Amino acid sequence: MNKNRKTAVRWGLILIALALLLLLSQIFPQAFAIFNIFNLSWGQVFWILLLAWITWGSFKHRGIFIGIFASGLIVKIISQAYQLFNWTGYMYLALFLIALGGQLLAGEKMQVNVTVGKWDDDGDDDSNFSYSESAGKNGEKVAIDSVFSKSVRYIHNQELHKLDVSTVMGTTSLYLDQAKLKDGQAKLDLDAVFSKVDLYIPSGWRVQADASPVFSRFSALNPSDLALAAPLLKIDADLVFSQVTIHRV
């Protein structure tokens, strides 16, 4: 068995062992209660592992830009989980500049080789490098995370309270026209990096936006005839090289 094959087998066994530990932690949660100290959801763990794999592969093949950028996204996830500091849109810009500077210092050409499959022309199906979605109790909270993905999602929750959407180098279409807001109000936390996001909301909703766009475009104007008592969607958006469009239907 050659060296490369031995390395592949070793990592394969490690990954399978990690998967078995995860399965056992779900079947016997009391026995694995110690892992709660890490304060990370399964989605955050998935993202950290995925980004760590991208980082390792990028540095191995001298893809300095992607390696540094993915490492920075790991720091972002951990900082959010432990509330270490507030990650703003300008931090994405700083991370981009650091990654680009590191690539130039390394003297390597910047190459990004990602295979995501074929996207269907009708836009109804997903083609993903990475995609995850979760819903909280009674569907009040919905979280969507995607990397290098094209996704279309229809939200029909009748007591929607919180939305978390994070997309990196992808397109996301989110339909909320059949949803209802819990107590007439909900919040959308949106992080978009090199992405395009289309939000479809009922024409009778008000939008209150707090956006930090960096080389991005985002507009959330309300029609003049909306009543103050109309359902309110609060949007907190951090955007880097992205476009967000709100459609009223």
PDB file of C-alpha atoms in Angstrom:
ATOM      1  CA  MET A   1       0.000   0.000   0.000  1.00  0.00           C
ATOM      2  CA  ASN A   2       1.558   3.311  -1.087  1.00  0.00           C
ATOM      3  CA  LYS A   3       1.813   6.424   1.094  1.00  0.00           C
ATOM      4  CA  ASN A   4      -1.142   8.259  -0.467  1.00  0.00           C
ATOM      5  CA  ARG A   5      -3.386   5.225  -0.072  1.00  0.00           C
ATOM      6  CA  LYS A   6      -2.378   4.819   3.575  1.00  0.00           C
ATOM      7  CA  THR A   7      -3.215   8.480   4.235  1.00  0.00           C
ATOM      8  CA  ALA A   8      -6.625   8.136   2.562  1.00  0.00           C
ATOM      9  CA  VAL A   9      -7.432   4.991   4.567  1.00  0.00           C
ATOM     10  CA  ARG A  10      -6.356   6.626   7.833  1.00  0.00           C
ATOM     11  CA  TRP A  11      -8.526   9.702   7.252  1.00  0.00           C
ATOM     12  CA  GLY A  12     -11.421   7.528   6.116  1.00  0.00           C
ATOM     13  CA  LEU A  13     -11.312   5.571   9.373  1.00  0.00           C
ATOM     14  CA  ILE A  14     -11.093   8.789  11.397  1.00  0.00           C
ATOM     15  CA  LEU A  15     -14.142  10.269   9.662  1.00  0.00           C
ATOM     16  CA  ILE A  16     -16.177   7.078  10.125  1.00  0.00           C
ATOM     17  CA  ALA A  17     -15.201   7.002  13.820  1.00  0.00           C
ATOM     18  CA  LEU A  18     -16.348  10.623  14.218  1.00  0.00           C
ATOM     19  CA  ALA A  19     -19.634   9.766  12.494  1.00  0.00           C
ATOM     20  CA  LEU A  20     -20.191   6.839  14.881  1.00  0.00           C
ATOM     21  CA  LEU A  21     -19.537   9.109  17.875  1.00  0.00           C
ATOM     22  CA  LEU A  22     -22.089  11.583  16.560  1.00  0.00           C
ATOM     23  CA  LEU A  23     -24.669   8.825  16.088  1.00  0.00           C
ATOM     24  CA  LEU A  24     -24.060   7.487  19.598  1.00  0.00           C
ATOM     25  CA  SER A  25     -24.369  10.999  21.041  1.00  0.00           C
ATOM     26  CA  GLN A  26     -27.856  11.245  19.518  1.00  0.00           C
ATOM     27  CA  ILE A  27     -28.944   7.761  20.613  1.00  0.00           C
ATOM     28  CA  PHE A  28     -27.527   8.116  24.148  1.00  0.00           C
ATOM     29  CA  PRO A  29     -27.580  11.896  24.786  1.00  0.00           C
ATOM     30  CA  GLN A  30     -27.064  11.595  28.552  1.00  0.00           C
ATOM     31  CA  ALA A  31     -23.797   9.729  28.100  1.00  0.00           C
ATOM     32  CA  PHE A  32     -22.451  12.498  25.877  1.00  0.00           C
ATOM     33  CA  ALA A  33     -23.724  15.470  27.898  1.00  0.00           C
ATOM     34  CA  ILE A  34     -20.142  16.710  28.298  1.00  0.00           C
ATOM     35  CA  PHE A  35     -20.170  17.882  24.690  1.00  0.00           C
ATOM     36  CA  ASN A  36     -22.764  20.531  25.575  1.00  0.00           C
ATOM     37  CA  ILE A  37     -19.946  22.675  26.956  1.00  0.00           C
ATOM     38  CA  PHE A  38     -18.860  23.457  23.420  1.00  0.00           C
ATOM     39  CA  ASN A  39     -22.043  25.534  22.914  1.00  0.00           C
ATOM     40  CA  LEU A  40     -22.185  24.628  19.216  1.00  0.00           C
ATOM     41  CA  SER A  41     -25.218  23.469  17.278  1.00  0.00           C
ATOM     42  CA  TRP A  42     -24.964  20.563  14.826  1.00  0.00           C
ATOM     43  CA  GLY A  43     -25.164  23.031  11.965  1.00  0.00           C
ATOM     44  CA  GLN A  44     -22.246  25.056  13.311  1.00  0.00           C
ATOM     45  CA  VAL A  45     -20.200  21.879  13.842  1.00  0.00           C
ATOM     46  CA  PHE A  46     -20.943  20.853  10.246  1.00  0.00           C
ATOM     47  CA  TRP A  47     -19.813  24.238   8.923  1.00  0.00           C
ATOM     48  CA  ILE A  48     -16.615  24.186  10.989  1.00  0.00           C
ATOM     49  CA  LEU A  49     -15.724  20.689   9.756  1.00  0.00           C
ATOM     50  CA  LEU A  50     -16.512  21.614   6.154  1.00  0.00           C
ATOM     51  CA  LEU A  51     -14.512  24.842   6.281  1.00  0.00           C
ATOM     52  CA  ALA A  52     -11.641  23.059   8.038  1.00  0.00           C
ATOM     53  CA  TRP A  53     -11.565  20.511   5.200  1.00  0.00           C
ATOM     54  CA  ILE A  54     -11.585  23.338   2.623  1.00  0.00           C
ATOM     55  CA  THR A  55      -8.818  25.125   4.538  1.00  0.00           C
ATOM     56  CA  TRP A  56      -6.632  22.027   4.746  1.00  0.00           C
ATOM     57  CA  GLY A  57      -7.082  21.183   1.062  1.00  0.00           C
ATOM     58  CA  SER A  58      -6.474  24.786  -0.013  1.00  0.00           C
ATOM     59  CA  PHE A  59      -3.248  25.224   1.932  1.00  0.00           C
ATOM     60  CA  LYS A  60      -2.074  21.781   0.788  1.00  0.00           C
ATOM     61  CA  HIS A  61      -2.444  22.858  -2.849  1.00  0.00           C
ATOM     62  CA  ARG A  62      -1.156  26.381  -2.149  1.00  0.00           C
ATOM     63  CA  GLY A  63      -4.585  27.961  -2.513  1.00  0.00           C
ATOM     64  CA  ILE A  64      -3.680  30.652   0.015  1.00  0.00           C
ATOM     65  CA  PHE A  65      -6.661  32.925  -0.672  1.00  0.00           C
ATOM     66  CA  ILE A  66      -9.360  30.287  -0.097  1.00  0.00           C
ATOM     67  CA  GLY A  67      -7.416  28.826   2.847  1.00  0.00           C
ATOM     68  CA  ILE A  68      -7.237  32.141   4.698  1.00  0.00           C
ATOM     69  CA  PHE A  69     -10.830  33.064   3.830  1.00  0.00           C
ATOM     70  CA  ALA A  70     -12.200  29.715   5.044  1.00  0.00           C
ATOM     71  CA  SER A  71     -10.135  30.019   8.243  1.00  0.00           C
ATOM     72  CA  GLY A  72     -11.676  33.433   8.877  1.00  0.00           C
ATOM     73  CA  LEU A  73     -15.180  32.008   8.467  1.00  0.00           C
ATOM     74  CA  ILE A  74     -14.366  29.394  11.123  1.00  0.00           C
ATOM     75  CA  VAL A  75     -13.402  32.232  13.494  1.00  0.00           C
ATOM     76  CA  LYS A  76     -16.720  33.953  12.657  1.00  0.00           C
ATOM     77  CA  ILE A  77     -18.793  30.860  13.530  1.00  0.00           C
ATOM     78  CA  ILE A  78     -16.955  30.311  16.821  1.00  0.00           C
ATOM     79  CA  SER A  79     -17.232  33.995  17.777  1.00  0.00           C
ATOM     80  CA  GLN A  80     -20.994  33.913  17.175  1.00  0.00           C
ATOM     81  CA  ALA A  81     -21.431  30.710  19.193  1.00  0.00           C
ATOM     82  CA  TYR A  82     -19.570  32.093  22.213  1.00  0.00           C
ATOM     83  CA  GLN A  83     -20.534  35.761  21.642  1.00  0.00           C
ATOM     84  CA  LEU A  84     -16.862  36.769  21.718  1.00  0.00           C
ATOM     85  CA  PHE A  85     -17.312  39.818  19.485  1.00  0.00           C
ATOM     86  CA  ASN A  86     -19.693  41.252  16.911  1.00  0.00           C
ATOM     87  CA  TRP A  87     -18.749  40.219  13.368  1.00  0.00           C
ATOM     88  CA  THR A  88     -19.594  43.133  11.066  1.00  0.00           C
ATOM     89  CA  GLY A  89     -19.641  43.458   7.307  1.00  0.00           C
ATOM     90  CA  TYR A  90     -16.328  45.313   7.319  1.00  0.00           C
ATOM     91  CA  MET A  91     -14.699  42.251   8.909  1.00  0.00           C
ATOM     92  CA  TYR A  92     -15.578  40.344   5.728  1.00  0.00           C
ATOM     93  CA  LEU A  93     -13.814  43.080   3.763  1.00  0.00           C
ATOM     94  CA  ALA A  94     -10.778  42.889   6.072  1.00  0.00           C
ATOM     95  CA  LEU A  95     -10.730  39.095   5.716  1.00  0.00           C
ATOM     96  CA  PHE A  96     -10.917  39.423   1.926  1.00  0.00           C
ATOM     97  CA  LEU A  97      -7.989  41.872   1.892  1.00  0.00           C
ATOM     98  CA  ILE A  98      -5.909  39.669   4.218  1.00  0.00           C
ATOM     99  CA  ALA A  99      -6.588  36.606   2.059  1.00  0.00           C
ATOM    100  CA  LEU A 100      -5.727  38.495  -1.130  1.00  0.00           C
ATOM    101  CA  GLY A 101      -2.601  39.947   0.449  1.00  0.00           C
ATOM    102  CA  GLY A 102      -1.499  36.510   1.651  1.00  0.00           C
ATOM    103  CA  GLN A 103      -2.013  35.102  -1.837  1.00  0.00           C
ATOM    104  CA  LEU A 104       0.136  37.866  -3.339  1.00  0.00           C
ATOM    105  CA  LEU A 105       2.863  37.426  -0.725  1.00  0.00           C
ATOM    106  CA  ALA A 106       2.948  33.692  -1.449  1.00  0.00           C
ATOM    107  CA  GLY A 107       3.649  34.497  -5.087  1.00  0.00           C
ATOM    108  CA  GLU A 108       0.983  32.097  -6.345  1.00  0.00           C
ATOM    109  CA  LYS A 109      -1.758  32.688  -8.886  1.00  0.00           C
ATOM    110  CA  MET A 110      -5.234  32.682  -7.367  1.00  0.00           C
ATOM    111  CA  GLN A 111      -7.167  29.612  -8.463  1.00  0.00           C
ATOM    112  CA  VAL A 112     -10.566  28.436  -7.297  1.00  0.00           C
ATOM    113  CA  ASN A 113     -11.600  24.983  -8.503  1.00  0.00           C
ATOM    114  CA  VAL A 114     -15.051  23.995  -7.281  1.00  0.00           C
ATOM    115  CA  THR A 115     -17.413  21.480  -8.881  1.00  0.00           C
ATOM    116  CA  VAL A 116     -21.025  22.043  -7.951  1.00  0.00           C
ATOM    117  CA  GLY A 117     -22.828  20.017 -10.598  1.00  0.00           C
ATOM    118  CA  LYS A 118     -25.320  21.170 -13.181  1.00  0.00           C
ATOM    119  CA  TRP A 119     -27.999  23.687 -12.269  1.00  0.00           C
ATOM    120  CA  ASP A 120     -31.434  23.058 -13.703  1.00  0.00           C
ATOM    121  CA  ASP A 121     -32.814  25.784 -15.924  1.00  0.00           C
ATOM    122  CA  ASP A 122     -36.184  25.824 -14.176  1.00  0.00           C
ATOM    123  CA  GLY A 123     -34.573  26.756 -10.841  1.00  0.00           C
ATOM    124  CA  ASP A 124     -36.771  24.391  -8.841  1.00  0.00           C
ATOM    125  CA  ASP A 125     -34.076  21.888  -7.889  1.00  0.00           C
ATOM    126  CA  ASP A 126     -30.973  22.457  -5.798  1.00  0.00           C
ATOM    127  CA  SER A 127     -27.386  21.839  -6.845  1.00  0.00           C
ATOM    128  CA  ASN A 128     -25.220  22.058  -3.767  1.00  0.00           C
ATOM    129  CA  PHE A 129     -21.644  21.939  -2.637  1.00  0.00           C
ATOM    130  CA  SER A 130     -22.993  22.350   0.883  1.00  0.00           C
ATOM    131  CA  TYR A 131     -26.496  23.018   2.164  1.00  0.00           C
ATOM    132  CA  SER A 132     -28.197  22.615   5.517  1.00  0.00           C
ATOM    133  CA  GLU A 133     -31.564  23.640   6.908  1.00  0.00           C
ATOM    134  CA  SER A 134     -33.151  23.341  10.334  1.00  0.00           C
ATOM    135  CA  ALA A 135     -36.403  24.400  11.978  1.00  0.00           C
ATOM    136  CA  GLY A 136     -36.973  25.143  15.649  1.00  0.00           C
ATOM    137  CA  LYS A 137     -39.908  24.252  17.858  1.00  0.00           C
ATOM    138  CA  ASN A 138     -43.246  24.666  16.079  1.00  0.00           C
ATOM    139  CA  GLY A 139     -41.392  26.115  13.106  1.00  0.00           C
ATOM    140  CA  GLU A 140     -40.959  29.482  14.845  1.00  0.00           C
ATOM    141  CA  LYS A 141     -37.280  29.591  13.880  1.00  0.00           C
ATOM    142  CA  VAL A 142     -35.793  28.579  10.533  1.00  0.00           C
ATOM    143  CA  ALA A 143     -32.051  28.435   9.785  1.00  0.00           C
ATOM    144  CA  ILE A 144     -30.604  28.027   6.286  1.00  0.00           C
ATOM    145  CA  ASP A 145     -26.868  27.733   5.562  1.00  0.00           C
ATOM    146  CA  SER A 146     -25.408  27.230   2.090  1.00  0.00           C
ATOM    147  CA  VAL A 147     -22.004  27.278   0.406  1.00  0.00           C
ATOM    148  CA  PHE A 148     -21.598  27.282  -3.377  1.00  0.00           C
ATOM    149  CA  SER A 149     -25.307  26.454  -3.658  1.00  0.00           C
ATOM    150  CA  LYS A 150     -28.399  27.388  -5.586  1.00  0.00           C
ATOM    151  CA  SER A 151     -31.495  26.988  -3.443  1.00  0.00           C
ATOM    152  CA  VAL A 152     -35.183  27.862  -3.537  1.00  0.00           C
ATOM    153  CA  ARG A 153     -37.153  27.638  -0.292  1.00  0.00           C
ATOM    154  CA  TYR A 154     -40.854  28.131   0.464  1.00  0.00           C
ATOM    155  CA  ILE A 155     -41.619  29.039   4.083  1.00  0.00           C
ATOM    156  CA  HIS A 156     -45.198  28.299   5.162  1.00  0.00           C
ATOM    157  CA  ASN A 157     -44.806  28.683   8.926  1.00  0.00           C
ATOM    158  CA  GLN A 158     -47.835  30.290  10.535  1.00  0.00           C
ATOM    159  CA  GLU A 159     -45.970  31.515  13.639  1.00  0.00           C
ATOM    160  CA  LEU A 160     -42.638  32.563  12.172  1.00  0.00           C
ATOM    161  CA  HIS A 161     -40.478  34.435  14.670  1.00  0.00           C
ATOM    162  CA  LYS A 162     -36.833  34.145  13.563  1.00  0.00           C
ATOM    163  CA  LEU A 163     -34.970  33.463  10.317  1.00  0.00           C
ATOM    164  CA  ASP A 164     -31.224  32.882  10.027  1.00  0.00           C
ATOM    165  CA  VAL A 165     -29.914  32.807   6.453  1.00  0.00           C
ATOM    166  CA  SER A 166     -26.228  32.481   5.595  1.00  0.00           C
ATOM    167  CA  THR A 167     -24.963  32.034   2.049  1.00  0.00           C
ATOM    168  CA  VAL A 168     -21.475  32.050   0.567  1.00  0.00           C
ATOM    169  CA  MET A 169     -20.956  32.205  -3.201  1.00  0.00           C
ATOM    170  CA  GLY A 170     -24.473  31.096  -4.053  1.00  0.00           C
ATOM    171  CA  THR A 171     -27.998  32.177  -4.957  1.00  0.00           C
ATOM    172  CA  THR A 172     -30.949  31.900  -2.598  1.00  0.00           C
ATOM    173  CA  SER A 173     -34.638  32.535  -3.308  1.00  0.00           C
ATOM    174  CA  LEU A 174     -36.755  32.677  -0.149  1.00  0.00           C
ATOM    175  CA  TYR A 175     -40.552  32.769  -0.455  1.00  0.00           C
ATOM    176  CA  LEU A 176     -42.365  34.115   2.628  1.00  0.00           C
ATOM    177  CA  ASP A 177     -45.605  35.097   0.916  1.00  0.00           C
ATOM    178  CA  GLN A 178     -47.482  32.166   2.543  1.00  0.00           C
ATOM    179  CA  ALA A 179     -46.012  32.693   6.021  1.00  0.00           C
ATOM    180  CA  LYS A 180     -47.462  34.520   8.998  1.00  0.00           C
ATOM    181  CA  LEU A 181     -45.443  36.317  11.658  1.00  0.00           C
ATOM    182  CA  LYS A 182     -45.770  35.427  15.318  1.00  0.00           C
ATOM    183  CA  ASP A 183     -47.321  38.384  17.184  1.00  0.00           C
ATOM    184  CA  GLY A 184     -47.056  40.351  13.950  1.00  0.00           C
ATOM    185  CA  GLN A 185     -43.271  40.594  13.996  1.00  0.00           C
ATOM    186  CA  ALA A 186     -40.202  38.554  12.997  1.00  0.00           C
ATOM    187  CA  LYS A 187     -36.470  39.054  12.522  1.00  0.00           C
ATOM    188  CA  LEU A 188     -34.251  37.948   9.654  1.00  0.00           C
ATOM    189  CA  ASP A 189     -30.495  37.706  10.243  1.00  0.00           C
ATOM    190  CA  LEU A 190     -28.877  37.610   6.814  1.00  0.00           C
ATOM    191  CA  ASP A 191     -25.199  37.000   6.012  1.00  0.00           C
ATOM    192  CA  ALA A 192     -24.270  36.966   2.328  1.00  0.00           C
ATOM    193  CA  VAL A 193     -20.807  36.769   0.784  1.00  0.00           C
ATOM    194  CA  PHE A 194     -20.428  36.859  -3.008  1.00  0.00           C
ATOM    195  CA  SER A 195     -24.101  35.889  -3.260  1.00  0.00           C
ATOM    196  CA  LYS A 196     -27.483  36.889  -4.677  1.00  0.00           C
ATOM    197  CA  VAL A 197     -30.558  36.733  -2.441  1.00  0.00           C
ATOM    198  CA  ASP A 198     -34.188  37.241  -3.499  1.00  0.00           C
ATOM    199  CA  LEU A 199     -36.804  37.673  -0.754  1.00  0.00           C
ATOM    200  CA  TYR A 200     -40.494  37.338  -1.644  1.00  0.00           C
ATOM    201  CA  ILE A 201     -42.781  38.817   1.017  1.00  0.00           C
ATOM    202  CA  PRO A 202     -46.491  39.727   1.196  1.00  0.00           C
ATOM    203  CA  SER A 203     -47.288  43.196  -0.090  1.00  0.00           C
ATOM    204  CA  GLY A 204     -48.809  44.095   3.277  1.00  0.00           C
ATOM    205  CA  TRP A 205     -45.624  43.595   5.319  1.00  0.00           C
ATOM    206  CA  ARG A 206     -43.452  46.444   6.554  1.00  0.00           C
ATOM    207  CA  VAL A 207     -39.674  46.083   6.410  1.00  0.00           C
ATOM    208  CA  GLN A 208     -37.234  47.614   8.857  1.00  0.00           C
ATOM    209  CA  ALA A 209     -33.639  47.082   7.735  1.00  0.00           C
ATOM    210  CA  ASP A 210     -30.268  47.519   9.407  1.00  0.00           C
ATOM    211  CA  ALA A 211     -27.742  46.650   6.718  1.00  0.00           C
ATOM    212  CA  SER A 212     -23.957  46.727   6.524  1.00  0.00           C
ATOM    213  CA  PRO A 213     -23.286  46.442   2.778  1.00  0.00           C
ATOM    214  CA  VAL A 214     -19.688  46.199   1.588  1.00  0.00           C
ATOM    215  CA  PHE A 215     -19.535  46.519  -2.205  1.00  0.00           C
ATOM    216  CA  SER A 216     -23.142  45.297  -2.151  1.00  0.00           C
ATOM    217  CA  ARG A 217     -26.627  46.443  -3.088  1.00  0.00           C
ATOM    218  CA  PHE A 218     -29.630  46.317  -0.781  1.00  0.00           C
ATOM    219  CA  SER A 219     -32.806  48.366  -0.765  1.00  0.00           C
ATOM    220  CA  ALA A 220     -35.796  47.928   1.569  1.00  0.00           C
ATOM    221  CA  LEU A 221     -38.260  50.735   0.892  1.00  0.00           C
ATOM    222  CA  ASN A 222     -41.832  50.495   2.208  1.00  0.00           C
ATOM    223  CA  PRO A 223     -44.878  51.570   0.183  1.00  0.00           C
ATOM    224  CA  SER A 224     -46.280  54.868   1.439  1.00  0.00           C
ATOM    225  CA  ASP A 225     -49.776  53.449   2.029  1.00  0.00           C
ATOM    226  CA  LEU A 226     -48.711  50.764   4.576  1.00  0.00           C
ATOM    227  CA  ALA A 227     -50.330  51.061   8.013  1.00  0.00           C
ATOM    228  CA  LEU A 228     -48.133  51.251  11.111  1.00  0.00           C
ATOM    229  CA  ALA A 229     -49.952  48.205  12.481  1.00  0.00           C
ATOM    230  CA  ALA A 230     -48.901  46.063   9.481  1.00  0.00           C
ATOM    231  CA  PRO A 231     -46.768  42.957  10.181  1.00  0.00           C
ATOM    232  CA  LEU A 232     -43.119  43.916  10.593  1.00  0.00           C
ATOM    233  CA  LEU A 233     -40.079  42.049   9.268  1.00  0.00           C
ATOM    234  CA  LYS A 234     -36.828  43.295  10.793  1.00  0.00           C
ATOM    235  CA  ILE A 235     -33.757  42.558   8.697  1.00  0.00           C
ATOM    236  CA  ASP A 236     -30.215  42.635  10.059  1.00  0.00           C
ATOM    237  CA  ALA A 237     -27.940  42.114   7.044  1.00  0.00           C
ATOM    238  CA  ASP A 238     -24.181  41.805   6.655  1.00  0.00           C
ATOM    239  CA  LEU A 239     -23.369  41.807   2.947  1.00  0.00           C
ATOM    240  CA  VAL A 240     -20.086  41.487   1.107  1.00  0.00           C
ATOM    241  CA  PHE A 241     -20.039  41.636  -2.703  1.00  0.00           C
ATOM    242  CA  SER A 242     -23.711  40.604  -2.688  1.00  0.00           C
ATOM    243  CA  GLN A 243     -27.106  41.696  -3.941  1.00  0.00           C
ATOM    244  CA  VAL A 244     -30.368  41.459  -2.002  1.00  0.00           C
ATOM    245  CA  THR A 245     -33.685  42.166  -3.684  1.00  0.00           C
ATOM    246  CA  ILE A 246     -37.068  42.322  -1.908  1.00  0.00           C
ATOM    247  CA  HIS A 247     -40.088  41.407  -4.030  1.00  0.00           C
ATOM    248  CA  ARG A 248     -43.624  42.191  -2.785  1.00  0.00           C
ATOM    249  CA  VAL A 249     -46.203  39.676  -4.000  1.00  0.00           C
TER     250      VAL A 249
END
